Tab-separated table of C-alpha atoms in Angstrom:
chain	number	residue	atom	x	y	z
R	1	ALA	CA	12.326	-11.689	11.482
R	2	TYR	CA	11.542	-8.055	10.701
R	3	PRO	CA	13.512	-4.766	10.335
R	4	SER	CA	14.566	-3.092	13.590
R	5	SER	CA	12.913	0.152	12.437
R	6	TRP	CA	9.503	-1.558	12.436
R	7	LYS	CA	7.275	-1.743	15.515
R	8	ALA	CA	5.838	-5.055	16.704
R	9	ALA	CA	2.555	-5.014	18.636
R	10	GLU	CA	-0.181	-7.374	19.734
R	11	GLY	CA	-3.177	-7.598	17.419
R	12	GLU	CA	-6.120	-5.370	18.359
R	13	ARG	CA	-8.748	-7.433	16.534
R	14	PRO	CA	-9.879	-11.061	16.853
R	15	HIS	CA	-7.651	-13.650	15.164
R	16	ILE	CA	-4.747	-11.165	14.700
R	17	VAL	CA	-1.904	-12.652	16.729
R	18	GLN	CA	0.633	-9.922	16.073
R	19	LYS	CA	1.339	-7.085	13.683
R	20	PHE	CA	4.445	-5.242	12.508
R	21	VAL	CA	4.299	-1.656	11.202
R	22	SER	CA	7.043	0.211	9.337
R	23	GLU	CA	8.610	3.499	10.478
R	24	GLY	CA	8.256	2.686	14.154
R	25	GLY	CA	4.505	2.164	13.891
R	26	ARG	CA	3.743	5.226	11.740
R	27	GLY	CA	4.279	3.784	8.255
R	28	PHE	CA	1.917	2.535	5.567
R	29	GLU	CA	3.469	-0.939	5.340
R	30	ILE	CA	1.935	-3.515	7.703
R	31	VAL	CA	2.503	-7.228	8.303
R	32	MET	CA	-0.125	-9.148	10.276
R	33	ILE	CA	-0.179	-12.753	11.502
R	34	ILE	CA	-3.783	-13.953	11.392
R	35	THR	CA	-5.042	-17.337	12.629
R	36	SER	CA	-8.449	-18.974	12.385
R	37	ASP	CA	-9.560	-22.487	13.350
R	38	LEU	CA	-11.190	-24.420	10.537
R	39	PRO	CA	-14.681	-25.745	11.371
R	40	LEU	CA	-13.765	-29.425	11.008
R	41	PRO	CA	-15.139	-32.421	12.942
R	42	PRO	CA	-12.975	-33.669	15.849
R	43	GLY	CA	-10.267	-36.068	14.746
R	44	THR	CA	-10.152	-34.745	11.182
R	45	VAL	CA	-6.641	-34.764	9.701
R	46	ILE	CA	-5.867	-32.802	6.538
R	47	THR	CA	-3.354	-34.754	4.491
R	48	GLU	CA	-0.481	-33.156	2.597
R	49	GLN	CA	-2.317	-33.778	-0.660
R	50	GLY	CA	-5.391	-32.120	0.817
R	51	GLN	CA	-3.307	-29.090	1.760
R	52	ARG	CA	-1.931	-28.853	-1.759
R	53	GLU	CA	-5.454	-28.891	-3.164
R	54	MET	CA	-6.580	-26.331	-0.593
R	55	PHE	CA	-3.847	-23.891	-1.642
R	56	ALA	CA	-4.163	-24.420	-5.391
R	57	PRO	CA	-4.495	-21.098	-7.287
R	58	SER	CA	-8.080	-21.923	-8.236
R	59	GLU	CA	-9.023	-22.392	-4.567
R	60	LEU	CA	-7.096	-19.349	-3.304
R	61	GLY	CA	-9.303	-17.106	-5.424
R	62	ASP	CA	-12.252	-18.042	-3.207
R	63	MET	CA	-10.506	-16.317	-0.259
R	64	LEU	CA	-10.838	-12.869	-1.854
R	65	PRO	CA	-12.577	-10.356	0.441
R	66	GLU	CA	-15.675	-8.617	-0.856
R	67	GLY	CA	-14.783	-5.646	-3.037
R	68	ALA	CA	-11.211	-6.841	-3.671
R	69	THR	CA	-9.613	-7.065	-7.125
R	70	PHE	CA	-7.647	-10.243	-7.828
R	71	VAL	CA	-3.974	-9.738	-8.756
R	72	ASN	CA	-2.259	-13.132	-8.511
R	73	ALA	CA	-2.328	-16.546	-6.820
R	74	GLN	CA	0.255	-19.321	-6.675
R	75	SER	CA	1.120	-22.497	-4.797
R	76	THR	CA	4.350	-22.649	-2.804
R	77	GLN	CA	5.935	-24.209	0.294
R	78	ILE	CA	7.192	-23.006	3.681
R	79	GLU	CA	9.570	-25.330	5.532
R	80	GLY	CA	8.398	-28.132	3.249
R	81	VAL	CA	4.746	-27.493	4.185
R	82	PRO	CA	2.263	-26.820	1.338
R	83	ALA	CA	1.275	-23.169	1.208
R	84	GLY	CA	-0.344	-20.660	-1.112
R	85	ILE	CA	0.120	-16.983	-1.923
R	86	LEU	CA	-2.827	-14.732	-2.726
R	87	GLU	CA	-2.415	-11.138	-3.878
R	88	TYR	CA	-5.202	-8.609	-4.318
R	89	ARG	CA	-5.901	-4.873	-4.431
R	90	MET	CA	-8.684	-3.271	-2.394
R	91	PRO	CA	-10.043	0.243	-1.744
R	92	GLY	CA	-10.580	1.370	1.822
R	93	GLU	CA	-11.715	4.292	3.923
R	94	ARG	CA	-10.808	5.302	7.464
R	95	ALA	CA	-11.836	8.469	9.331
R	96	GLY	CA	-12.994	10.061	6.089
R	97	MET	CA	-9.716	9.284	4.310
R	98	LYS	CA	-9.970	7.097	1.206
R	99	PHE	CA	-6.998	5.032	0.094
R	100	MET	CA	-6.013	2.010	-1.977
R	101	SER	CA	-4.125	-0.933	-0.480
R	102	GLN	CA	-2.554	-4.070	-1.907
R	103	ALA	CA	-2.041	-7.279	0.073
R	104	TRP	CA	0.341	-10.207	-0.514
R	105	ILE	CA	-0.775	-13.050	1.758
R	106	LEU	CA	1.037	-16.278	2.618
R	107	ASN	CA	-1.396	-19.041	3.685
R	108	PHE	CA	-0.559	-22.378	5.358
R	109	LEU	CA	-1.955	-24.830	7.907
R	110	ILE	CA	-0.752	-25.750	11.373
R	111	GLY	CA	-2.895	-28.700	12.366
R	112	LYS	CA	-6.467	-27.479	11.778
R	113	THR	CA	-5.544	-23.794	12.098
R	114	LEU	CA	-5.272	-21.613	9.024
R	115	VAL	CA	-2.356	-19.191	9.376
R	116	GLN	CA	-2.208	-16.126	7.138
R	117	VAL	CA	0.801	-13.816	7.098
R	118	GLN	CA	-0.527	-10.694	5.400
R	119	PHE	CA	1.960	-8.240	3.917
R	120	SER	CA	0.248	-5.047	2.787
R	121	VAL	CA	1.097	-1.588	1.473
R	122	ALA	CA	-1.096	1.481	1.021
R	123	GLU	CA	-0.771	4.535	-1.173
R	124	LEU	CA	0.180	7.727	0.601
R	125	PRO	CA	-2.816	10.090	0.966
R	126	GLY	CA	-2.595	13.010	-1.432
R	127	SER	CA	0.325	11.533	-3.373
R	128	ASN	CA	0.592	10.194	-6.897
R	129	ASP	CA	2.233	6.953	-5.772
R	130	ASP	CA	0.763	3.859	-7.362
R	131	VAL	CA	0.034	1.120	-4.818
R	132	SER	CA	1.240	-1.614	-7.199
R	133	SER	CA	4.590	0.171	-7.549
R	134	ARG	CA	4.911	0.348	-3.775
R	135	MET	CA	4.197	-3.374	-3.539
R	136	THR	CA	6.859	-4.070	-6.174
R	137	ALA	CA	9.384	-2.035	-4.178
R	138	PHE	CA	8.611	-3.777	-0.878
R	139	LYS	CA	8.090	-7.326	-2.145
R	140	PRO	CA	11.811	-8.253	-1.871
R	141	LEU	CA	11.681	-7.341	1.835
R	142	PHE	CA	8.368	-9.166	2.295
R	143	THR	CA	9.870	-12.251	0.631
R	144	LEU	CA	12.807	-12.190	3.051
R	145	MET	CA	10.458	-11.865	6.011
R	146	ALA	CA	8.306	-14.745	4.732
R	147	ASN	CA	11.373	-16.940	4.296
R	148	SER	CA	12.425	-16.278	7.905
R	149	ILE	CA	9.406	-18.275	9.163
R	150	VAL	CA	10.431	-21.532	10.873
R	151	PHE	CA	8.481	-24.378	12.478
R	152	PRO	CA	10.670	-25.655	15.355
R	153	ASP	CA	8.243	-28.461	16.224
R	154	LYS	CA	8.467	-29.816	12.674
R	155	TRP	CA	12.154	-30.641	12.964
R	156	ILE	CA	12.684	-31.206	16.721
R	157	PRO	CA	10.411	-33.697	18.529
R	158	ALA	CA	9.208	-32.392	21.899
R	159	SER	CA	10.807	-35.370	23.669
R	160	GLU	CA	14.217	-34.488	22.225
R	161	ALA	CA	14.071	-30.699	22.720
R	162	PRO	CA	16.907	-29.331	24.905
R	163	ALA	CA	15.950	-28.351	28.450
R	164	SER	CA	17.640	-24.944	28.071
R	165	THR	CA	17.968	-22.752	24.997
R	166	ILE	CA	21.464	-21.747	26.145
R	167	THR	CA	22.802	-25.295	25.964
R	168	PRO	CA	24.022	-25.911	22.391
R	169	SER	CA	22.940	-29.038	20.581
R	170	SER	CA	25.460	-31.645	19.517
R	171	SER	CA	25.029	-30.680	15.845
R	172	SER	CA	26.165	-27.038	16.291
R	173	PHE	CA	29.515	-25.551	17.165
R	174	PRO	CA	29.422	-24.745	20.917
R	175	LEU	CA	30.118	-21.189	22.020
R	176	PRO	CA	32.817	-20.894	24.714
R	177	LEU	CA	30.473	-19.485	27.345
R	178	ASP	CA	32.922	-20.249	30.143
R	179	ASP	CA	35.810	-18.366	28.474
R	180	PRO	CA	34.853	-14.654	28.038
R	181	PRO	CA	37.941	-13.588	25.985
R	182	LEU	CA	37.490	-16.488	23.580
R	183	LEU	CA	33.746	-15.831	23.450
R	184	VAL	CA	34.321	-12.179	22.458
R	185	MET	CA	36.860	-13.202	19.810
R	186	THR	CA	34.456	-15.834	18.442
R	187	VAL	CA	31.620	-13.302	18.162
R	188	VAL	CA	33.872	-10.670	16.529
R	189	VAL	CA	35.254	-13.144	13.988
R	190	SER	CA	31.733	-14.356	13.233
R	191	LEU	CA	30.520	-10.779	12.615
R	192	ILE	CA	33.519	-10.002	10.386
R	193	VAL	CA	33.013	-13.139	8.291
R	194	THR	CA	29.242	-12.629	7.991
R	195	TRP	CA	29.416	-8.953	6.999
R	196	THR	CA	32.374	-9.501	4.658
R	197	LEU	CA	30.524	-12.244	2.794
R	198	GLY	CA	27.277	-10.289	2.734
R	199	LEU	CA	28.672	-6.925	1.571
R	200	THR	CA	31.369	-8.052	-0.879
R	201	PRO	CA	28.905	-8.768	-3.754
R	202	PRO	CA	27.116	-5.357	-3.597
R	203	LEU	CA	30.465	-3.543	-3.307
R	204	LEU	CA	31.800	-5.388	-6.374
R	205	ILE	CA	28.632	-4.685	-8.359
R	206	ARG	CA	28.616	-0.985	-7.434
R	207	TYR	CA	32.309	-0.110	-7.759
R	208	VAL	CA	33.854	-2.793	-10.031
R	209	PHE	CA	31.267	-4.108	-12.494
R	210	VAL	CA	28.604	-1.391	-12.938
R	211	ARG	CA	30.573	1.605	-11.582
R	212	ARG	CA	27.467	3.729	-11.121
R	213	PRO	CA	24.530	3.916	-8.703
R	214	LEU	CA	21.607	1.605	-9.412
R	215	SER	CA	17.950	2.476	-9.105
R	216	LYS	CA	16.393	1.647	-5.760
R	217	MET	CA	14.187	-1.029	-7.300
R	218	ALA	CA	17.082	-2.784	-9.070
R	219	ALA	CA	19.224	-2.547	-5.953
R	220	SER	CA	16.357	-3.994	-3.874
R	221	TRP	CA	16.011	-7.096	-6.018
R	222	ILE	CA	19.771	-7.708	-6.175
R	223	ALA	CA	20.185	-7.171	-2.425
R	224	ALA	CA	17.233	-9.470	-1.691
R	225	GLY	CA	18.710	-12.171	-3.915
R	226	PHE	CA	22.062	-12.099	-2.170
R	227	ALA	CA	20.482	-11.945	1.301
R	228	ALA	CA	18.252	-14.944	0.546
R	229	PHE	CA	21.200	-16.854	-0.970
R	230	PHE	CA	23.446	-16.348	2.066
R	231	TRP	CA	20.605	-17.011	4.521
R	232	LEU	CA	19.799	-20.327	2.831
R	233	GLY	CA	23.515	-21.153	2.581
R	234	PHE	CA	24.174	-20.514	6.271
R	235	ARG	CA	21.052	-22.451	7.146
R	236	ALA	CA	22.269	-25.440	5.149
R	237	LEU	CA	25.721	-25.201	6.742
R	238	SER	CA	24.145	-25.095	10.193
R	239	GLN	CA	23.620	-28.835	9.845
R	240	THR	CA	27.400	-29.259	10.133
R	241	GLN	CA	29.433	-28.921	13.299
R	242	TRP	CA	31.243	-25.767	12.170
R	243	VAL	CA	28.436	-23.269	11.602
R	244	ARG	CA	25.866	-22.228	14.152
R	245	SER	CA	22.378	-21.488	12.861
R	246	GLY	CA	20.668	-18.224	13.804
R	247	THR	CA	17.735	-15.999	12.884
R	248	GLY	CA	17.292	-14.217	9.573
R	249	ALA	CA	17.335	-10.765	11.194
R	250	VAL	CA	20.990	-10.136	10.273
R	251	TRP	CA	20.239	-10.802	6.602
R	252	ILE	CA	17.317	-8.361	6.628
R	253	ILE	CA	19.701	-5.731	7.998
R	254	MET	CA	22.226	-6.796	5.340
R	255	PHE	CA	19.522	-6.290	2.690
R	256	PHE	CA	19.060	-2.616	3.656
R	257	VAL	CA	22.824	-1.972	3.840
R	258	ALA	CA	23.479	-3.658	0.486
R	259	ARG	CA	20.618	-1.750	-1.155
R	260	TRP	CA	21.992	1.537	0.216
R	261	ILE	CA	25.480	0.745	-1.111
R	262	MET	CA	24.253	-0.007	-4.632
R	263	SER	CA	21.704	2.845	-4.881
R	264	ARG	CA	23.554	5.618	-2.994
R	265	GLY	CA	23.815	8.699	-5.177
R	266	TYR	CA	21.277	7.516	-7.768
R	267	ARG	CA	19.375	10.286	-9.535
R	268	LEU	CA	16.669	9.924	-12.174
R	269	ARG	CA	18.077	10.870	-15.564
R	270	THR	CA	16.390	13.866	-17.130
R	271	GLN	CA	16.729	15.076	-20.679
R	272	SER	CA	19.241	17.919	-21.011
R	273	PRO	CA	17.822	21.127	-22.538
R	274	GLU	CA	18.855	21.860	-26.091
R	275	PRO	CA	21.353	24.698	-26.428
R	276	THR	CA	19.980	27.970	-27.721
R	277	SER	CA	21.563	30.006	-30.485
R	278	GLU	CA	22.679	32.622	-27.945
R	279	GLY	CA	24.929	30.128	-26.299
R	280	LEU	CA	26.686	29.066	-29.531
R	281	ARG	CA	29.933	30.546	-30.752
R	282	PRO	CA	31.179	30.469	-34.343
């Protein structure tokens, strides 16, 4: 899942399956899905333990491109599958324009194919923005996008997959497709419940507990925490018969709305000038 303001496009280079660019394709934040087949003999199976060793921090450092500066590496999981995160900073040049970029890459295996989801930011040309600060600001969004990755084949055997994606499974609450008025009411109630749950915490923080605008960075982390919490909660409840599972796109939208609520009206505090003697009265 990715923000609606971003543009999705097919990769223009080998091994790039798809890319997503901020600001409708004109921004400096890019997400790319990169795949490459490992040169392994036929019949080779990489065990789960082997995957953990492959994505250990010490091994991830060997994936650094030439000229890159190491920032961080850690082991993690995606959908229960061993994975690793590598972060580095790297200078670049394009059409005579020099810039600095920072990449935060999620690595995992599908069979014998290495999949890399590369989240990257670049400093704005001619600005004083620090690329590490830009990465810090966008990492909550990148984390949400990374957590929206799902492996359908991991949980649903091909022999048991439904013939049509419209037909609901027995483990989810069926939508009344044959009753339009009830269908509309169901969708409206679902939207009201989802948005009420998602926006109540940021509203309480902004207008009840803190009672002042938060900085954009603080609001980003809080909004990302709530969005991830509700997304995981709804996903867990989707195993019951009362809640229908869906994509994480709504929670990415909720992240931006919640961040706007908590940071709206924020201004950097500046030191007030000291009063001069001319402005004082006895």
